[in-house]
Coordinates of C-alpha atoms and ligand atoms in Angstrom, one line a residue:
M119 CA -10.4 -9.9 14.4
D120 CA -11.0 -13.6 14.2
K121 CA -11.4 -16.3 11.9
N122 CA -14.4 -14.9 10.2
S123 CA -12.2 -12.2 8.9
I124 CA -11.2 -11.0 5.7
V125 CA -7.9 -9.4 5.3
V126 CA -6.6 -8.1 1.9
I127 CA -2.8 -7.2 2.1
T128 CA -1.2 -6.4 -1.1
G129 CA 2.3 -6.8 -1.9
A130 CA 2.1 -9.9 0.0
N131 CA 4.8 -12.5 -1.4
S132 CA 7.6 -10.2 0.5
G133 CA 9.1 -8.3 3.2
I134 CA 6.6 -5.8 4.9
G135 CA 3.5 -7.5 3.3
K136 CA 4.6 -11.7 3.7
A137 CA 5.4 -10.5 7.0
T138 CA 2.5 -8.9 8.0
S139 CA 0.0 -12.3 5.8
I140 CA 1.9 -14.7 8.6
E141 CA 1.3 -12.3 11.5
L142 CA -2.2 -12.1 11.0
A143 CA -2.9 -15.3 9.9
R144 CA -1.9 -16.6 12.7
T145 CA -5.0 -14.5 14.3
G146 CA -7.2 -17.7 12.0
A147 CA -8.9 -15.0 9.9
V148 CA -9.1 -15.1 6.3
I149 CA -5.8 -13.7 4.3
I150 CA -6.4 -12.6 0.6
M151 CA -2.4 -12.7 -0.3
L152 CA -2.7 -10.4 -3.3
C153 CA 0.2 -10.7 -5.2
R154 CA 1.6 -9.7 -9.2
S155 CA 3.2 -12.7 -9.6
K156 CA 1.2 -15.9 -9.6
K157 CA 4.6 -17.9 -8.9
R158 CA 5.8 -15.9 -6.7
G159 CA 2.3 -15.7 -5.3
E160 CA 2.5 -19.2 -5.1
E161 CA 5.6 -19.7 -3.3
A162 CA 5.1 -18.0 -0.8
L163 CA 0.8 -18.6 -0.2
Q164 CA 3.1 -22.4 0.8
D165 CA 5.2 -20.5 3.2
V166 CA 2.5 -18.5 4.8
R167 CA 0.2 -21.4 5.3
N168 CA 2.9 -23.5 6.1
L169 CA 4.6 -20.8 8.7
S170 CA 0.8 -19.9 10.2
G171 CA -0.9 -23.2 10.4
N172 CA -3.8 -21.8 8.6
N173 CA -4.9 -23.0 5.4
S174 CA -7.9 -20.3 4.4
V175 CA -4.9 -17.8 3.3
E176 CA -5.3 -17.3 -0.8
L177 CA -3.4 -16.3 -3.7
M178 CA -5.2 -13.9 -5.5
I179 CA -3.3 -12.3 -8.4
C180 CA -3.4 -8.3 -8.4
D181 CA -0.6 -6.0 -11.1
L182 CA -1.1 -2.7 -9.0
G183 CA 0.6 -1.3 -12.8
S184 CA -3.1 -2.5 -14.4
L185 CA -5.6 0.5 -13.7
K186 CA -7.4 -3.4 -15.7
S187 CA -5.6 -6.1 -13.5
I188 CA -7.1 -3.8 -10.2
R189 CA -10.7 -4.3 -11.7
D190 CA -10.4 -7.6 -12.4
F191 CA -9.3 -8.3 -10.1
C192 CA -12.2 -6.1 -7.5
L193 CA -14.8 -8.2 -9.8
E194 CA -13.8 -11.6 -9.4
F195 CA -13.3 -10.9 -5.6
K196 CA -16.3 -9.8 -4.8
K197 CA -18.4 -12.5 -6.0
K198 CA -15.9 -14.9 -4.3
Y199 CA -16.1 -13.2 -1.1
Q200 CA -18.8 -10.8 0.3
R201 CA -16.4 -9.5 3.1
L202 CA -13.9 -7.0 3.5
N203 CA -12.7 -6.8 7.3
V204 CA -8.8 -4.8 6.4
L205 CA -7.7 -3.6 3.6
I206 CA -3.8 -3.0 3.7
N207 CA -1.9 -0.9 0.8
N208 CA 1.3 -2.6 1.3
A209 CA 3.0 -2.8 -2.7
G210 CA 6.0 -0.9 -2.9
V211 CA 8.3 0.5 -5.8
I212 CA 11.5 2.1 -5.9
L213 CA 13.6 1.0 -9.4
P214 CA 15.6 3.6 -10.5
G215 CA 15.4 4.8 -14.1
Y216 CA 12.5 5.9 -15.6
H217 CA 9.9 3.0 -16.3
Q218 CA 5.7 3.7 -16.9
T219 CA 2.6 1.7 -15.9
A220 CA 0.5 -0.6 -18.5
D221 CA -1.1 3.0 -18.0
G222 CA 1.7 5.7 -19.8
Y223 CA 2.1 6.5 -15.4
E224 CA 5.0 7.3 -14.0
L225 CA 5.6 3.5 -12.5
H226 CA 6.3 4.8 -8.7
F227 CA 3.0 7.5 -8.6
G228 CA 1.4 4.7 -11.0
V229 CA 2.0 1.1 -8.4
N230 CA 2.5 3.1 -5.3
H231 CA -0.2 5.7 -5.0
L232 CA -2.8 5.5 -8.4
G233 CA -2.7 1.5 -8.2
H234 CA -3.3 1.8 -5.0
F235 CA -6.0 4.4 -5.4
L236 CA -8.1 2.7 -7.2
L237 CA -8.3 -0.6 -5.5
T238 CA -9.2 0.8 -2.5
N239 CA -12.3 3.0 -4.0
E240 CA -13.4 -0.1 -6.2
L241 CA -13.8 -1.7 -2.5
L242 CA -15.3 0.8 -0.9
D243 CA -18.8 0.0 -1.2
I244 CA -17.4 -4.3 -0.1
L245 CA -15.7 -2.2 3.0
I246 CA -18.9 0.4 4.2
A247 CA -21.2 -3.1 3.5
S248 CA -18.6 -4.8 6.7
A249 CA -18.3 -2.6 8.6
P250 CA -16.4 -2.0 11.5
A251 CA -13.5 -2.1 9.0
R252 CA -9.8 -1.0 8.4
V253 CA -8.1 0.7 5.5
I254 CA -4.4 0.7 6.2
N255 CA -1.5 2.8 4.0
V256 CA 2.3 1.8 3.8
T257 CA 3.5 5.1 4.3
S258 CA 7.3 5.6 4.5
G259 CA 9.3 8.2 6.9
I260 CA 11.0 10.0 2.8
H261 CA 7.7 11.2 2.0
K262 CA 8.6 14.7 4.5
T263 CA 11.2 15.5 1.7
G264 CA 8.2 14.9 -0.9
K265 CA 6.1 17.0 -2.8
I266 CA 3.1 16.5 -5.7
Y267 CA 4.1 17.8 -9.0
F268 CA 0.7 19.1 -10.4
E269 CA 2.2 20.4 -12.9
D270 CA 4.7 18.0 -14.2
V271 CA 3.3 14.2 -11.7
N272 CA 4.8 11.8 -14.2
L273 CA 7.5 14.2 -13.6
K274 CA 8.5 13.6 -17.5
K275 CA 10.7 16.7 -16.9
N276 CA 12.7 16.7 -13.8
Y277 CA 12.8 12.3 -12.7
T278 CA 14.8 11.0 -10.3
F279 CA 13.9 8.3 -8.7
W280 CA 14.0 9.5 -5.2
R281 CA 11.5 12.2 -6.0
A282 CA 9.6 9.5 -7.7
Y283 CA 9.3 7.6 -4.5
A284 CA 9.0 10.2 -2.2
Q285 CA 6.3 12.3 -4.2
S286 CA 4.7 8.7 -4.2
K287 CA 4.5 8.4 -0.4
L288 CA 3.6 11.9 0.0
A289 CA 0.6 10.7 -1.9
N290 CA 0.3 8.3 0.5
I291 CA -0.8 9.6 3.4
L292 CA -2.4 12.9 1.5
F293 CA -5.2 10.2 -0.2
T294 CA -5.2 8.3 3.7
Y295 CA -6.7 12.0 5.4
E296 CA -8.4 13.0 2.3
L297 CA -10.4 9.6 2.3
S298 CA -10.9 9.1 6.3
K299 CA -12.5 12.8 5.7
R300 CA -14.8 11.3 3.6
L301 CA -15.6 8.1 5.3
K302 CA -16.4 9.8 7.9
G303 CA -19.5 7.9 10.2
T304 CA -19.5 4.8 7.9
G305 CA -18.0 3.3 10.3
V306 CA -14.7 2.7 7.9
T307 CA -11.4 4.3 8.9
A308 CA -8.4 5.2 7.5
N309 CA -4.8 5.3 9.0
C310 CA -1.4 4.8 7.8
F311 CA 2.7 4.3 8.9
H312 CA 6.1 4.4 8.4
P313 CA 7.3 1.5 9.2
G314 CA 11.3 2.5 9.7
A315 CA 13.9 1.2 7.3
V316 CA 13.6 -2.9 7.1
A317 CA 15.7 -5.0 5.2
T318 CA 13.4 -6.7 2.4
R319 CA 13.5 -6.9 -1.4
L320 CA 12.5 -2.5 -1.8
G321 CA 14.8 -1.2 -4.6
I322 CA 15.7 -4.8 -5.7
N323 CA 15.1 -5.1 -9.6
R324 CA 13.2 -8.1 -10.2
D325 CA 14.7 -8.9 -13.4
T326 CA 18.2 -8.4 -12.6
G327 CA 18.3 -9.3 -9.1
F328 CA 20.8 -5.5 -8.6
G329 CA 19.3 -3.0 -5.7
T330 CA 20.4 0.1 -5.1
F331 CA 23.6 1.2 -4.1
I332 CA 22.5 2.5 -0.7
T333 CA 19.6 -0.3 0.3
R334 CA 23.1 -2.9 -0.2
L335 CA 24.8 -0.8 2.1
L336 CA 22.6 -0.1 5.1
K337 CA 21.3 -3.3 4.5
P338 CA 22.9 -5.0 7.5
F339 CA 21.8 -2.1 10.0
F340 CA 17.4 -2.6 9.1
Q341 CA 15.4 -3.9 11.9
T342 CA 13.8 -7.4 10.3
S343 CA 10.3 -7.8 8.4
K344 CA 8.4 -9.3 11.2
Q345 CA 9.6 -5.8 13.2
G346 CA 8.2 -3.6 10.0
A347 CA 5.2 -5.5 9.6
E348 CA 4.5 -5.2 14.0
T349 CA 2.8 -1.6 13.5
A350 CA 0.8 -2.9 10.1
I351 CA -0.6 -6.1 12.9
Y352 CA -1.0 -3.9 15.8
L353 CA -3.4 -1.3 13.1
A354 CA -5.4 -4.2 11.6
T355 CA -6.2 -5.9 15.0
S356 CA -5.4 -3.6 18.0
N357 CA -9.0 -2.3 19.8
D358 CA -7.3 0.5 20.8
I359 CA -7.5 1.1 17.1
E360 CA -11.6 1.1 16.7
G361 CA -12.4 5.0 16.2
V362 CA -9.2 6.2 15.1
N363 CA -9.4 7.6 11.8
G364 CA -7.6 9.6 9.6
K365 CA -3.5 9.4 11.3
Y366 CA 0.1 8.4 10.9
F367 CA 2.0 6.1 12.8
Y368 CA 5.4 4.8 13.5
R369 CA 5.8 2.7 16.1
K370 CA 2.7 2.0 17.1
R371 CA 2.3 5.1 18.1
S372 CA 0.3 8.6 16.5
V373 CA 2.9 10.8 15.3
P374 CA 3.0 13.9 13.2
S375 CA 4.0 13.7 9.6
S376 CA 4.4 16.4 7.4
K377 CA 3.4 19.8 7.2
R378 CA 2.7 19.6 3.7
S379 CA 1.0 15.9 4.0
Y380 CA -1.9 18.4 6.2
D381 CA -2.6 20.5 3.0
K382 CA -6.5 20.2 2.6
A383 CA -6.6 21.8 -0.4
T384 CA -2.9 19.9 -1.8
A385 CA -4.8 16.6 -0.3
K386 CA -8.4 17.8 -2.7
K387 CA -6.4 18.8 -5.5
L388 CA -5.0 15.2 -5.6
W389 CA -7.7 13.1 -5.0
D390 CA -9.2 14.9 -8.5
L391 CA -6.9 14.4 -9.7
S392 CA -6.4 10.7 -9.3
K393 CA -9.2 9.8 -10.1
K394 CA -9.5 11.9 -13.4
M395 CA -6.2 9.3 -14.1
V396 CA -7.9 6.1 -13.1
E397 CA -11.1 7.7 -15.8
S398 CA -14.0 5.8 -13.4
E399 CA -17.1 6.6 -12.0
I400 CA -15.9 6.9 -8.1
E401 CA -17.2 9.7 -6.0
Ligands
LIG73 N1 11.4 -1.9 3.6 C1 12.1 0.2 4.0 O1 12.6 0.0 4.9 C2 10.3 0.8 4.0 C3 10.4 2.2 4.1 C4 9.5 2.9 4.3 C5 7.9 2.2 3.2 N2 8.5 0.4 3.4 C6 7.0 0.7 2.4 O2 6.9 -0.2 3.3 C7 6.3 -1.2 1.5 C8 6.4 -2.9 1.6 O3 8.3 -2.7 1.0 P1 8.9 -3.8 1.1 O4 9.9 -2.8 1.3 O5 9.0 -5.0 2.2 O6 9.7 -4.0 -0.3 P2 9.5 -5.6 -1.0 O7 10.0 -6.9 0.1 O8 10.2 -5.2 -2.3 O9 7.8 -6.0 -1.3 C9 7.6 -4.3 -2.2 C10 5.8 -5.8 -3.2 O10 5.2 -4.8 -3.7 C11 5.0 -5.8 -5.0 N3 4.9 -5.2 -5.6 C12 6.1 -3.8 -6.6 N4 5.3 -4.0 -8.0 C13 3.9 -4.4 -8.1 C14 3.0 -4.4 -8.3 N5 2.7 -3.6 -9.6 N6 1.7 -4.3 -8.3 C15 1.6 -5.4 -7.6 N7 2.3 -5.4 -6.1 C16 3.4 -5.2 -6.6 C17 6.6 -6.9 -5.1 O11 5.6 -8.4 -5.7 P3 7.2 -8.7 -6.4 O12 8.0 -9.6 -5.3 O13 6.4 -9.1 -8.0 O14 8.1 -7.4 -7.1 C18 6.5 -7.2 -3.1 O15 5.3 -8.6 -2.9 C19 6.3 -0.6 0.3 O16 5.2 0.4 0.8 C20 7.4 0.1 1.3 O17 7.3 2.0 0.0 C21 9.2 0.4 3.3

């Protein structure tokens, strides 16, 4: 990666996304911090610029819980930039209680998976035109407890927020594997990683400031955001990763993901369902 590289990072105002933005900005690359809140985004932008000394860091706004917001961002991005070298799909949410996206989908599935599914597909043409390029998806070890509930993907009948989060994080891996297959021969790769347990604002309600009991209790034992970002930076910058496609990483090493995550029929079925849900023309 050099100062001509262009990187988009979702959820860049907090936790792992912000730490990744700071470290990648230090390489001199152009960093687009993609955030849903202008206020939180502007505050983080100042920090990232100050800490990295890189003024080619920019803020753009996109709510991954709104398909229109994603499409609007992609149009705006393509008007402004002719290349995209690295896309880091990092944003994520854990929120107790049943919530829906602007389009009526269950929040965890909608934001963590579907939003990134649409964002990536809408940016695929510019990624391919910029090859070699990399897509990096942030998943979680929690995917091992996850299952895709095809008969009720919005979990209307049997909802718990952990079930919903685990489903969305398994979806991140299935999406990575299916995408990597479709990208073969394009010079664009897709990999994913589990950052480990990291003390961030994940699980903290942005309106009330309250967090889940488990996250508050365990936080003192977690890694810092900077440590949590190390694998993202490795996947974005290392020459070792050139040509590596369709792998799951933990602590900068390719490791196996759950048995369920390798099911090719499930990955294809999820892709088809996601495509239908975003009602777009993507192939
Ligand atoms: N922390 C851990 O222990 C851990 C473990 C495994 C995996 N992960 C994964 O790591 C990733 C980063 O999480 P984090 O721990 O750094 O949490 P975080 O500090 O809460 O950051 C999450 C980011 O996602 C953004 N976001 C949430 N909903 C969004 C939406 N609708 N549209 C756009 N952006 C949205 C947040 O924006 P706002 O600030 O505006 O809400 C924030 O910037 C997530 O994918 C998470 O699943 C984390």
